[in-house]
Amino acid sequence: MTEATSSAPPPPPPPPSPPPPAVATPRPQSSPAVTSCLSTVVAYPALLQHEESLSVRAGGGFGGGASSSLGACYDVGAWMAYLESIDDALDILKDGLRSLSAENKKDHVARTATIEAGGRTFRISSATAPGITHTRGQFRKEIERVVRARITVGERAVSLLPGSYKLWKNHLLFRTSLLERPSSAPADETEERFRKRCDRNRIPQYLLSSSEHHKRYAAAKNAYERSLVRLHKMPAIWLHYAAFTALYDPSRDPTAVRRVYDRALVSLPASQHDRVWDDYLAWTTGILPGKTGGKEKGSDEDWKVVSRRGTHRVKFGFESPLVAEWRKRGWGHDDSQSNDESGGHAPSVPDETALRVLRRHALFDSTFREDLATLCMTRYSRYGEAASLLLKLLNDEGGEFMSPNGTTRHELWLRFADVCTGHPGEARVAGVDFDGIVRAVLKGQDVGGGGAGGAGEGADGLGFEVFDNTSAAFGADEEERSNRSKRKKSAPQALSHRLGEMEGTLWTRLAEYHVRAGDFELARSVYEESLDAITRVRDFSLVFDAYMKFEEGVIEALMELMDEEEGEGDDDQGAEHHQEESEGDDEDLDILLGDGARNNALQNDDDNPDSSADVELAISRAEHLTSRRPLLLNRVLLRQNPHNVGEWIKRSKLYLDLGEADMAADALEESLRAVDARKCVNGSPCTLVLTLVDILENKRKDPDGARRVLDRICAEGDFDFADAEDLAQCHTAWVELELRAEDWDAALNLARRATSGKVGKKGNRAARGLSRSLRLWNLLFDLEESLGTVQTTKDAYDRALELKVATPSHVLNYASFLKDKKYFEESFAAYERGLGLFPFPHAGAALLWKSYLTDFLERYGGSRTPRARELFDRCLEDCPPEESPEFYLLYGEYEEAHGLTKRALRVYERMCDSVPTSEKYAAYRLYVAKATQCLGVTSARPIYESAIKALEDGPASRICLEYAKMETGLREKDRARTVLAYGAQLADPRRDPDYWKAWHEFEVGHGNEETFREMLRVKRSVAAAFSTVNYNAAEMGGGVPKVDTLTEESALEMIAEREGVEVDSRKKPVIGGFVSGKKRTAEAADLGEVERRAARLREVTGGSGVDGGGAAESSAAAEGGGGDDEIDIDDIDGNEEEEAPATPSAKNVRGVSQKAIPAAVFGGITASGDGES
């Protein structure tokens, strides 16, 4: 069967995919492969339909001329359906064979299976029998025939449509799948066992089969090559081809795989190179892309595991062919595994080839340089190249490099230092000058400043020539150097800022670099230089600990050398054995001591004392280093902040503890040059001068040197103080120095000069403020009073008062000094000047006035009364109320002793009006006492009335008690009762029970039944008024809802209504206390009105007494003094009173009415009745 005859004209290409002209006319397929294919397809009805449809359409088109069916053989869909049908039939046949083999092996019994595939039915058994179409061997050969037919159909399809990506991919993948599992494998070996055996031996599966598969590999490779003729721009074909070559190449030649990838990179555009590099790197390094797209840092060693990001999976959502196959087979390793190659398939790529590939990828992707450096360190042991790569990364200061792994510049520096210190020789060979780089970076040198090795043109972004030279050695072009030179000004400062925290680490690595290189003394000099350069305590701890460890290692190495020499001299027989044991330590000793030092030590005999001297020298160095630690640490803190006064003082004390007084003085001299008074912390700058003077005077016994220092500071202004008080302390120290030297005149002159304002530099602010320093003025006053004359002392005080720098204590001292010298009027003048400077309300004014008045009264007594009164009036005129009581008492005592009683009482009256509210109660009591003492008891009545008006409720109630007590003592019972009734409105029975107890005792002792009842009524009324909430208990108990809360006004209205008392709504009685927030009104405070109201009440009740009418009336008249001007209790209208019925207990009482007590008074506890019980 042929697809078309050769005599037919070529059909036109179907739109929109016209076939190529070279294959436009299908040629007849008459090869044996085609014949065998057709014979196999005929046996399968389903496959035969596809073949016939393609042939009929092609034949019809050639014979009938129908243009609609001419392109059927060029239909990609028809060929894909044809191939899929064959693949489905193959899958069914292979699954049936696999299941039959498994069942026979399990039961050891020949079984028969029926399989339907491609419209054909197979009955398979291990033996020939009726109805059995195929044995297992025949069935296996049938599968091979179908496979050959599948290959032939695929070849026919791609020959007709050589530009179809779908057909080529399907055909190539089928050919590749034939190499995964050989069809001639043992029947009893399952697919899983075969894969495990291949993976265990770390070789592809086809190497366990016969060489027949080499032919299949060659045929598949030929197919890939033919596909690339038309599809060389398809990256997927290249990736499958490279994966096929890497997995199934019989020769296992990495060059063949590398050439495939190289051809792919040449053929594909640069925008698709990342897909190729994804597989290329996986094949080269054996590192699979991470499933998470990157690594997560968890420890310090994570950077040694190179993590790839898998761009193919990120962009297209699936793995590339090689990565997917390796991951399926468990080969390679990803970022979740260690870098140990024993855990996966080790790529057979030579190191040099791999490095060349990786370098090419670094040119394509600059972010790969970090991973390349890591691989050079961890896998390929190319430490010099790793150092140069890290150096390039550090040179990208302008932001060109950003680590995809999140590596910081700090970590890059540490890796760079680790490589250079661990392998100094290879770093030097690679052209990396680690010493020059570290020194240049730590010192912040730029191109103009010289750098490490001198300045040069075209420096890199770091501003160091050594970086530029190293970068140029590795191919930095002119454009790159030009771009870096534009950033040279800002780079050193930024670099210094970022490298601050690792300053100590870099110094220690630099010293370790020289130690490993054998430069012993150079390493020590690096440690010393670092201790003089670092500015952080953390860095100091790192460097000092490394330095100390280094010295201890030197001592240990020297001791081992001495032990070796002693062992060789003592036991010659064991020399050979000793040499074998010591060979392992030779390398460490060479590192610590250098090869030359070790050879010289081994050549010396044991009688040579050089070895012991070296040990003692090393021990002395270690001890000296330990003793210097506090000073070195102090120096670090001072470099960190040279204006730290406390640390400078501590440094001088450290030198003094070591017995180095000269060094302590030099340190303080240095501090005076370094400290800025406006920036100093942790102490005052004058402390530096005072400490220096103390050391010169007491430790070095050099008072002249101390004077010179003070003269430079105080007179010449060598140190610029920010505060005048600091300079004043220096002047004070100078004066005290002269006093200790007993040079009195010099001390006094220095004090006078310091306060004169003519010392130091003219423009110095601190020097200008010396004339207002209280410290200096106090010192001058003390010296003038003890060493000067009266006139010089007066001049000093007068000048202080003129400059207004004197304080109240200075005025008091001045006045006391003049008083002691008998200059009384001048002392009073000093007081007047002081009061002019410090008037009220200044806190010192009270002290000045008190001392002034006391001294004046002590001096003149009562001889100059008008002047004394004038002073008191002036004082009290401006005196605040809080401080006036003391002066009023003093004024009153003076008037009592030297003036008139009337004036004294007027002073006390003024005191009661002027003192604060808290002092008024005591002032009124004193006023009452003085008035009673001078004018009699009755003169205190208006004072008591004024006190009750002026005082608050609490003190007023106590004044009422005292007033009532006084009236009781005068036998004015009614007046006392009136006072008590008035004061009752000020005393809450619950808060002031003493008041009501006193009234109760008064009524028991001096009252009658009516007055006692009135006292109880008033008490209940006041208690109700002071209550904030009242409830009707009876109504609440009966289930009646709660009544509204009674206010003060409503309670009083209820009481007035039940007692028949009219209350003016406009002028309601107000009871002061806790209920009312207002002060008592004038009507309630007028005792005269209260007395008149009591007189009207007395008219009603005065006609009958408790004990029989006239006797009671005469007794009341005798006790009360008679008349309408006596005390009144309540405003009760007698015409509205109701007469109470006669009772047995009150049968002799006439003209007295009884009323029911209002229920509101009892709060509802007792119901209304006939009267009180």
CSV table of C-alpha atoms in Angstrom, one decimal, residues 715-1077:
chain,number,residue,atom,x,y,z
A,715,ALA,CA,45.0,84.0,83.6
A,716,GLU,CA,45.9,83.2,80.0
A,717,GLY,CA,42.8,81.3,79.1
A,718,ASP,CA,44.6,78.3,77.7
A,719,PHE,CA,41.4,76.2,78.0
A,720,ASP,CA,38.1,77.5,76.7
A,721,PHE,CA,35.5,76.7,79.3
A,722,ALA,CA,31.9,76.8,78.3
A,723,ASP,CA,30.6,77.5,81.8
A,724,ALA,CA,31.8,80.3,84.1
A,725,GLU,CA,31.3,78.0,87.1
A,726,ASP,CA,34.0,75.7,85.9
A,727,LEU,CA,36.5,78.5,85.5
A,728,ALA,CA,35.4,79.8,89.0
A,729,GLN,CA,36.3,76.4,90.4
A,730,CYS,CA,39.8,76.7,88.9
A,731,HIS,CA,40.2,80.2,90.5
A,732,THR,CA,39.0,78.8,93.8
A,733,ALA,CA,41.6,76.0,93.5
A,734,TRP,CA,44.3,78.5,92.9
A,735,VAL,CA,43.3,80.6,95.9
A,736,GLU,CA,43.2,77.4,98.1
A,737,LEU,CA,46.6,76.5,96.8
A,738,GLU,CA,48.0,79.8,98.0
A,739,LEU,CA,46.2,79.4,101.3
A,740,ARG,CA,47.8,76.0,101.8
A,741,ALA,CA,51.2,77.7,101.0
A,742,GLU,CA,50.3,80.4,103.6
A,743,ASP,CA,50.7,83.2,101.1
A,744,TRP,CA,47.7,85.2,102.4
A,745,ASP,CA,48.2,88.3,100.4
A,746,ALA,CA,48.5,86.4,97.1
A,747,ALA,CA,45.3,84.4,98.0
A,748,LEU,CA,43.4,87.6,98.7
A,749,ASN,CA,44.7,89.3,95.6
A,750,LEU,CA,43.7,86.3,93.5
A,751,ALA,CA,40.2,86.4,94.9
A,752,ARG,CA,39.8,90.1,94.3
A,753,ARG,CA,41.2,89.8,90.7
A,754,ALA,CA,38.8,86.9,90.0
A,755,THR,CA,35.7,88.9,90.9
A,756,SER,CA,36.9,92.1,89.2
A,757,GLY,CA,36.0,90.8,85.7
A,758,LYS,CA,39.4,91.7,84.3
A,759,VAL,CA,40.9,88.3,84.0
A,760,GLY,CA,41.4,85.9,81.1
A,761,LYS,CA,40.7,86.6,77.4
A,762,LYS,CA,38.4,89.4,76.5
A,763,GLY,CA,36.2,87.4,74.2
A,764,ASN,CA,35.9,84.5,76.6
A,765,ARG,CA,32.4,84.0,77.8
A,766,ALA,CA,33.3,82.1,80.9
A,767,ALA,CA,35.8,84.8,81.9
A,768,ARG,CA,33.1,87.5,81.5
A,769,GLY,CA,30.8,85.5,83.9
A,770,LEU,CA,33.4,85.2,86.7
A,771,SER,CA,32.2,88.5,88.2
A,772,ARG,CA,28.8,86.9,88.9
A,773,SER,CA,30.1,83.6,90.3
A,774,LEU,CA,28.7,83.1,93.8
A,775,ARG,CA,31.5,80.6,94.6
A,776,LEU,CA,34.1,83.4,94.1
A,777,TRP,CA,32.1,86.0,96.0
A,778,ASN,CA,31.6,83.7,98.9
A,779,LEU,CA,35.4,83.0,98.9
A,780,LEU,CA,36.1,86.7,98.7
A,781,PHE,CA,33.8,87.6,101.6
A,782,ASP,CA,35.3,85.0,103.8
A,783,LEU,CA,38.8,86.2,103.0
A,784,GLU,CA,37.9,89.8,103.4
A,785,GLU,CA,36.3,89.2,106.8
A,786,SER,CA,39.3,87.2,108.0
A,787,LEU,CA,42.2,88.8,106.2
A,788,GLY,CA,41.0,92.2,105.1
A,789,THR,CA,40.0,95.4,106.8
A,790,VAL,CA,36.5,96.7,107.7
A,791,GLN,CA,36.5,99.1,104.8
A,792,THR,CA,37.7,96.5,102.2
A,793,THR,CA,35.0,94.1,103.5
A,794,LYS,CA,32.4,96.9,103.2
A,795,ASP,CA,33.6,97.6,99.7
A,796,ALA,CA,33.3,94.0,98.7
A,797,TYR,CA,29.8,93.7,99.9
A,798,ASP,CA,28.8,97.0,98.4
A,799,ARG,CA,30.2,96.0,95.0
A,800,ALA,CA,28.3,92.7,95.2
A,801,LEU,CA,25.1,94.6,95.9
A,802,GLU,CA,25.8,97.0,93.1
A,803,LEU,CA,26.3,94.1,90.7
A,804,LYS,CA,23.2,92.5,92.0
A,805,VAL,CA,25.0,89.2,92.6
A,806,ALA,CA,24.4,89.2,96.3
A,807,THR,CA,21.9,86.8,97.9
A,808,PRO,CA,19.7,87.2,101.0
A,809,SER,CA,22.3,85.3,103.0
A,810,HIS,CA,25.0,87.8,101.8
A,811,VAL,CA,22.8,90.6,103.0
A,812,LEU,CA,22.3,88.9,106.3
A,813,ASN,CA,26.0,88.3,106.7
A,814,TYR,CA,26.8,91.9,105.7
A,815,ALA,CA,24.3,93.3,108.3
A,816,SER,CA,25.6,90.9,110.9
A,817,PHE,CA,29.1,92.0,110.2
A,818,LEU,CA,28.2,95.7,110.5
A,819,LYS,CA,26.3,95.0,113.7
A,820,ASP,CA,29.3,93.2,115.2
A,821,LYS,CA,31.4,96.2,114.3
A,822,LYS,CA,28.8,98.6,115.9
A,823,TYR,CA,27.7,100.1,112.6
A,824,PHE,CA,24.0,99.8,113.4
A,825,GLU,CA,22.6,102.4,111.0
A,826,GLU,CA,24.8,101.0,108.2
A,827,SER,CA,23.5,97.5,109.0
A,828,PHE,CA,19.9,98.9,108.7
A,829,ALA,CA,20.9,100.5,105.4
A,830,ALA,CA,22.2,97.1,104.2
A,831,TYR,CA,18.8,95.6,105.1
A,832,GLU,CA,17.1,98.3,103.1
A,833,ARG,CA,19.3,97.6,100.1
A,834,GLY,CA,18.7,93.9,100.4
A,835,LEU,CA,14.9,94.5,100.6
A,836,GLY,CA,15.2,96.6,97.5
A,837,LEU,CA,16.8,93.6,95.8
A,838,PHE,CA,14.6,91.0,97.2
A,839,PRO,CA,11.1,92.3,97.9
A,840,PHE,CA,8.0,90.2,98.5
A,841,PRO,CA,7.1,87.6,97.2
A,842,HIS,CA,10.7,86.6,97.1
A,843,ALA,CA,11.5,83.8,99.5
A,844,GLY,CA,14.3,85.7,101.1
A,845,ALA,CA,12.3,88.8,101.9
A,846,ALA,CA,10.7,87.1,104.9
A,847,LEU,CA,14.1,86.3,106.4
A,848,LEU,CA,15.4,89.8,105.7
A,849,TRP,CA,12.3,91.5,107.3
A,850,LYS,CA,12.4,89.2,110.3
A,851,SER,CA,16.1,89.9,110.9
A,852,TYR,CA,15.6,93.6,110.2
A,853,LEU,CA,12.7,94.0,112.6
A,854,THR,CA,14.4,91.9,115.3
A,855,ASP,CA,17.6,93.8,115.1
A,856,PHE,CA,15.7,97.2,115.1
A,857,LEU,CA,13.6,96.3,118.1
A,858,GLU,CA,16.6,94.9,119.9
A,859,ARG,CA,18.5,98.1,119.2
A,860,TYR,CA,15.8,100.8,119.9
A,861,GLY,CA,13.0,99.0,121.8
A,862,GLY,CA,10.2,101.5,122.3
A,863,SER,CA,12.2,104.6,121.9
A,864,ARG,CA,11.4,105.0,118.2
A,865,THR,CA,7.8,103.8,118.0
A,866,PRO,CA,6.7,105.7,114.9
A,867,ARG,CA,9.7,104.3,112.9
A,868,ALA,CA,9.0,100.8,114.2
A,869,ARG,CA,5.3,101.1,113.2
A,870,GLU,CA,6.3,102.4,109.8
A,871,LEU,CA,8.5,99.3,109.3
A,872,PHE,CA,5.8,97.0,110.4
A,873,ASP,CA,3.3,98.7,108.1
A,874,ARG,CA,5.7,98.5,105.2
A,875,CYS,CA,6.3,94.8,105.8
A,876,LEU,CA,2.6,93.9,106.2
A,877,GLU,CA,1.6,96.0,103.2
A,878,ASP,CA,3.4,93.7,100.7
A,879,CYS,CA,3.7,90.5,102.8
A,880,PRO,CA,1.8,87.5,101.3
A,881,PRO,CA,-1.0,86.1,103.6
A,882,GLU,CA,0.9,82.9,104.0
A,883,GLU,CA,3.8,84.6,105.7
A,884,SER,CA,2.0,87.4,107.5
A,885,PRO,CA,1.0,85.7,110.8
A,886,GLU,CA,4.5,85.8,112.2
A,887,PHE,CA,4.8,89.5,111.5
A,888,TYR,CA,1.3,90.3,112.9
A,889,LEU,CA,2.2,88.5,116.2
A,890,LEU,CA,5.5,90.4,116.4
A,891,TYR,CA,3.7,93.7,115.7
A,892,GLY,CA,1.0,92.9,118.3
A,893,GLU,CA,3.5,92.0,120.9
A,894,TYR,CA,5.4,95.3,120.2
A,895,GLU,CA,2.1,97.3,120.6
A,896,GLU,CA,1.3,95.5,123.8
A,897,ALA,CA,4.7,96.2,125.2
A,898,HIS,CA,5.3,99.8,123.9
A,899,GLY,CA,2.0,101.0,122.4
A,900,LEU,CA,-1.7,101.1,123.1
A,901,THR,CA,-4.1,98.3,123.7
A,902,LYS,CA,-6.4,99.7,121.1
A,903,ARG,CA,-3.7,99.5,118.5
A,904,ALA,CA,-2.7,96.0,119.6
A,905,LEU,CA,-6.3,94.8,119.2
A,906,ARG,CA,-6.5,96.5,115.9
A,907,VAL,CA,-3.4,94.7,114.8
A,908,TYR,CA,-5.0,91.4,115.8
A,909,GLU,CA,-8.2,92.3,114.0
A,910,ARG,CA,-6.2,93.0,110.8
A,911,MET,CA,-4.5,89.7,111.3
A,912,CYS,CA,-7.9,87.9,111.4
A,913,ASP,CA,-8.8,89.6,108.1
A,914,SER,CA,-5.4,89.0,106.4
A,915,VAL,CA,-4.3,85.6,107.3
A,916,PRO,CA,-5.2,82.6,105.1
A,917,THR,CA,-8.4,80.7,105.7
A,918,SER,CA,-6.6,77.8,107.3
A,919,GLU,CA,-5.2,80.2,109.9
A,920,LYS,CA,-8.3,82.3,110.6
A,921,TYR,CA,-9.6,80.0,113.4
A,922,ALA,CA,-6.4,80.3,115.4
A,923,ALA,CA,-6.3,84.1,114.7
A,924,TYR,CA,-9.8,84.6,116.0
A,925,ARG,CA,-9.1,82.6,119.1
A,926,LEU,CA,-6.0,84.7,119.8
A,927,TYR,CA,-8.0,87.8,119.1
A,928,VAL,CA,-10.7,86.7,121.5
A,929,ALA,CA,-8.2,85.8,124.2
A,930,LYS,CA,-6.4,89.2,123.8
A,931,ALA,CA,-9.7,91.1,123.9
A,932,THR,CA,-11.0,89.2,126.9
A,933,GLN,CA,-7.7,89.8,128.7
A,934,CYS,CA,-7.7,93.5,127.9
A,935,LEU,CA,-11.4,94.5,127.8
A,936,GLY,CA,-13.3,91.8,129.6
A,937,VAL,CA,-15.4,88.9,128.6
A,938,THR,CA,-18.4,90.7,127.1
A,939,SER,CA,-16.1,92.4,124.6
A,940,ALA,CA,-15.6,89.1,122.9
A,941,ARG,CA,-19.2,88.9,121.7
A,942,PRO,CA,-18.8,91.0,118.5
A,943,ILE,CA,-15.5,89.1,117.9
A,944,TYR,CA,-17.3,85.8,118.1
A,945,GLU,CA,-20.1,87.0,115.8
A,946,SER,CA,-17.5,88.2,113.2
A,947,ALA,CA,-15.7,84.9,113.5
A,948,ILE,CA,-18.9,83.0,112.9
A,949,LYS,CA,-19.5,85.1,109.7
A,950,ALA,CA,-15.9,84.7,108.4
A,951,LEU,CA,-15.1,81.1,109.2
A,952,GLU,CA,-16.1,78.0,107.3
A,953,ASP,CA,-18.7,75.6,108.7
A,954,GLY,CA,-16.3,73.4,110.7
A,955,PRO,CA,-14.4,76.1,112.5
A,956,ALA,CA,-17.5,78.2,112.8
A,957,SER,CA,-19.3,75.4,114.7
A,958,ARG,CA,-16.4,75.1,117.1
A,959,ILE,CA,-16.5,78.9,117.6
A,960,CYS,CA,-20.2,78.6,118.4
A,961,LEU,CA,-19.4,76.1,121.1
A,962,GLU,CA,-16.8,78.4,122.6
A,963,TYR,CA,-19.3,81.3,122.3
A,964,ALA,CA,-22.0,79.3,124.0
A,965,LYS,CA,-19.6,78.2,126.7
A,966,MET,CA,-18.7,81.8,127.4
A,967,GLU,CA,-22.4,82.8,127.6
A,968,THR,CA,-23.1,79.9,129.9
A,969,GLY,CA,-20.3,81.1,132.1
A,970,LEU,CA,-22.0,84.5,132.2
A,971,ARG,CA,-25.3,82.8,133.0
A,972,GLU,CA,-26.8,83.9,129.7
A,973,LYS,CA,-28.6,80.6,129.1
A,974,ASP,CA,-30.9,81.9,126.4
A,975,ARG,CA,-28.1,83.5,124.5
A,976,ALA,CA,-26.1,80.3,124.8
A,977,ARG,CA,-29.1,78.3,123.5
A,978,THR,CA,-29.6,80.7,120.6
A,979,VAL,CA,-25.9,80.3,119.7
A,980,LEU,CA,-26.2,76.6,119.9
A,981,ALA,CA,-29.3,76.6,117.7
A,982,TYR,CA,-27.6,78.7,115.2
A,983,GLY,CA,-24.5,76.6,115.1
A,984,ALA,CA,-26.6,73.5,114.8
A,985,GLN,CA,-27.1,74.2,111.1
A,986,LEU,CA,-23.3,74.0,110.7
A,987,ALA,CA,-22.7,70.6,112.4
A,988,ASP,CA,-23.8,67.3,110.8
A,989,PRO,CA,-24.9,65.0,113.6
A,990,ARG,CA,-23.1,62.1,111.9
A,991,ARG,CA,-19.8,63.9,111.3
A,992,ASP,CA,-19.7,66.2,114.3
A,993,PRO,CA,-21.2,64.4,117.3
A,994,ASP,CA,-19.2,66.4,119.8
A,995,TYR,CA,-21.3,69.5,119.0
A,996,TRP,CA,-24.6,67.8,119.6
A,997,LYS,CA,-23.2,66.1,122.7
A,998,ALA,CA,-22.3,69.6,124.1
A,999,TRP,CA,-25.8,70.9,123.3
A,1000,HIS,CA,-27.3,67.8,124.9
A,1001,GLU,CA,-25.3,68.3,128.0
A,1002,PHE,CA,-26.3,72.0,128.0
A,1003,GLU,CA,-30.0,71.2,127.8
A,1004,VAL,CA,-29.8,68.6,130.4
A,1005,GLY,CA,-28.1,71.0,132.8
A,1006,HIS,CA,-29.9,74.3,132.0
A,1007,GLY,CA,-32.9,73.6,129.8
A,1008,ASN,CA,-36.5,72.3,130.2
A,1009,GLU,CA,-38.6,69.8,128.4
A,1010,GLU,CA,-39.7,72.2,125.7
A,1011,THR,CA,-36.1,73.3,124.9
A,1012,PHE,CA,-34.9,69.7,125.0
A,1013,ARG,CA,-37.7,68.8,122.6
A,1014,GLU,CA,-36.7,71.7,120.4
A,1015,MET,CA,-33.1,70.5,120.4
A,1016,LEU,CA,-34.2,67.1,119.3
A,1017,ARG,CA,-36.4,68.6,116.6
A,1018,VAL,CA,-33.6,70.7,115.3
A,1019,LYS,CA,-31.2,67.8,115.3
A,1020,ARG,CA,-33.6,65.7,113.2
A,1021,SER,CA,-34.2,68.6,110.8
A,1022,VAL,CA,-30.5,69.1,110.4
A,1023,ALA,CA,-29.9,65.4,109.9
A,1024,ALA,CA,-32.6,65.3,107.2
A,1025,ALA,CA,-31.1,68.3,105.5
A,1026,PHE,CA,-27.6,66.9,105.5
A,1027,SER,CA,-28.9,63.6,104.1
A,1028,THR,CA,-28.5,63.2,100.3
A,1029,VAL,CA,-31.0,60.4,99.9
A,1030,ASN,CA,-34.1,59.6,101.9
A,1031,TYR,CA,-36.5,56.7,101.4
A,1032,ASN,CA,-39.9,56.0,102.8
A,1033,ALA,CA,-39.2,52.7,104.6
A,1034,ALA,CA,-42.9,52.0,105.4
A,1035,GLU,CA,-44.0,52.4,101.8
A,1036,MET,CA,-41.2,50.3,100.5
A,1037,GLY,CA,-42.1,47.6,103.0
A,1038,GLY,CA,-45.7,47.6,101.9
A,1039,GLY,CA,-44.8,46.9,98.3
A,1040,VAL,CA,-45.3,50.5,97.2
A,1041,PRO,CA,-42.9,51.7,94.6
A,1042,LYS,CA,-40.0,53.8,95.7
A,1043,VAL,CA,-40.7,57.5,96.3
A,1044,ASP,CA,-38.6,60.2,94.7
A,1045,THR,CA,-35.4,61.2,96.5
A,1046,LEU,CA,-36.0,64.1,98.9
A,1047,THR,CA,-33.8,67.1,98.4
A,1048,GLU,CA,-33.0,69.6,101.1
A,1049,GLU,CA,-35.6,72.0,99.8
A,1050,SER,CA,-38.4,69.4,99.6
A,1051,ALA,CA,-37.6,68.1,103.1
A,1052,LEU,CA,-37.8,71.6,104.6
A,1053,GLU,CA,-41.0,72.3,102.8
A,1054,MET,CA,-42.5,69.1,104.1
A,1055,ILE,CA,-41.5,70.0,107.6
A,1056,ALA,CA,-42.8,73.5,107.3
A,1057,GLU,CA,-46.1,72.3,105.9
A,1058,ARG,CA,-46.7,69.9,108.8
A,1059,GLU,CA,-45.6,72.3,111.5
A,1060,GLY,CA,-47.6,75.2,109.9
A,1061,VAL,CA,-44.5,77.3,109.2
A,1062,GLU,CA,-44.6,79.5,106.2
A,1063,VAL,CA,-41.5,79.4,104.1
A,1064,ASP,CA,-40.9,82.0,101.5
A,1065,SER,CA,-40.1,80.3,98.2
A,1066,ARG,CA,-37.8,83.1,97.2
A,1067,LYS,CA,-35.9,83.1,100.5
A,1068,LYS,CA,-35.6,79.5,101.6
A,1069,PRO,CA,-33.6,78.8,104.8
A,1070,VAL,CA,-30.2,77.5,104.0
A,1071,ILE,CA,-28.3,75.2,106.3
A,1072,GLY,CA,-24.6,75.2,105.6
A,1073,GLY,CA,-22.6,72.1,105.6
A,1074,PHE,CA,-22.2,69.1,103.4
A,1075,VAL,CA,-25.7,69.5,101.7
A,1076,SER,CA,-25.4,73.1,100.6
A,1077,GLY,CA,-22.4,74.1,98.7
